[in-house]
Amino acid sequence: MRMTGRDWVLLLALSLLWGGAFFFSKIAVAEIGPLTTAAGRVSLAAVVLLAAVRLGGHRMPVGWSAAGAFLLMGLINNAVPFSLIFWGQTRIDSSLAAILNATTPVWAVLAAHLLTSDDRLTPARILGILVSLAGVVVLIGPAALDGITEAGWGMLAVLMAGLSYALAGLYGRRFKALPVQVAAAGMLTGSTVLMIPAALVVEQPWTYTPGLIHLAAVGGLALLSTALAYLLYFRLLRSAGPTNTQLVTFLIPVSALCLGVLVLGERPEPQAFLGMALIFAGLAVIDGRLAARLRQRRAGSSRAGG
């Protein structure tokens, strides 16, 4: 499916919104606990998307089966990865977290191979996985051989969040019959039910004294990087298709890196850029479109020469 100019604008906007999530969360977790930040993000976004469902003339499914499915999806696609990423960002820069989170498609390919029968590894995908994992090794650095530091634990937390996203991608296939707004609203409602009690018990959020900027960051996470981002994502899926929409994976770390450097004053190490380049190269191999276009050009050149 060929992307229009409008599709590219939506794709860039989505990358900025999701890249901005790392920016907003870095600000928020400076004064608000990771679980409380996650609870604020999902609960506010759930309210907005439930309103969007109603305004769109849809109805939320009822019953224990639907509730259980939304709770599980909310757990593995929101509650667990958001909490891990936010906790990780108390130890690493937002730009580094975004780069590590870009490994989600790597975990998705591995999970699909292990847990399904219709999506197997190919030699090209194995090569892509190895190249991306080499990028992760570069990011973590040789110092990890002497023991995992605080920053190392933060990086591992973000990597595990990517694994949780990958598992959610597989489980989320069962929601294809639902309107996309309904699926997103149900998932965020489920994660809200899980995150609010967890934040109350573990972090006692009433003990925090955040400033206006920290509260605004949680609002940005919920309203811009979650509610609005999901609506843009679903619209882009319809107009550009899932394959083209996956290009956002390459753009999110770039957006987060720019925001981290220009606004937060982060100074990534040279190895961060090398690691990101390797991860992107591996993702390009896994994606396969670049290799397919090169083959088409070679075939066209061969026919022209013959």
Short mmCIF file of N, CA and C in Angstrom, two decimals, residues 5 14 39 100 217 219 241:
data_model
loop_
_atom_site.label_atom_id
_atom_site.label_comp_id
_atom_site.label_asym_id
_atom_site.label_seq_id
_atom_site.Cartn_x
_atom_site.Cartn_y
_atom_site.Cartn_z
N GLY A 5 0.95 11.79 1.18
CA GLY A 5 1.58 12.82 1.98
C GLY A 5 0.93 12.96 3.34
N LEU A 14 2.74 10.77 14.93
CA LEU A 14 2.67 9.65 15.85
C LEU A 14 4.03 9.37 16.47
N ALA A 39 -0.23 4.83 36.51
CA ALA A 39 -1.65 4.87 36.85
C ALA A 39 -2.30 6.14 36.32
N LEU A 100 16.35 1.47 23.39
CA LEU A 100 16.20 0.08 23.84
C LEU A 100 14.79 -0.43 23.58
N ALA A 217 3.37 16.84 33.00
CA ALA A 217 4.01 15.76 32.25
C ALA A 217 3.13 14.51 32.25
N GLY A 219 -0.10 14.55 32.52
CA GLY A 219 -1.19 14.89 31.60
C GLY A 219 -0.77 14.74 30.15
N GLY A 241 -2.07 1.03 6.27
CA GLY A 241 -1.86 -0.40 6.47
C GLY A 241 -0.84 -0.68 7.57
#
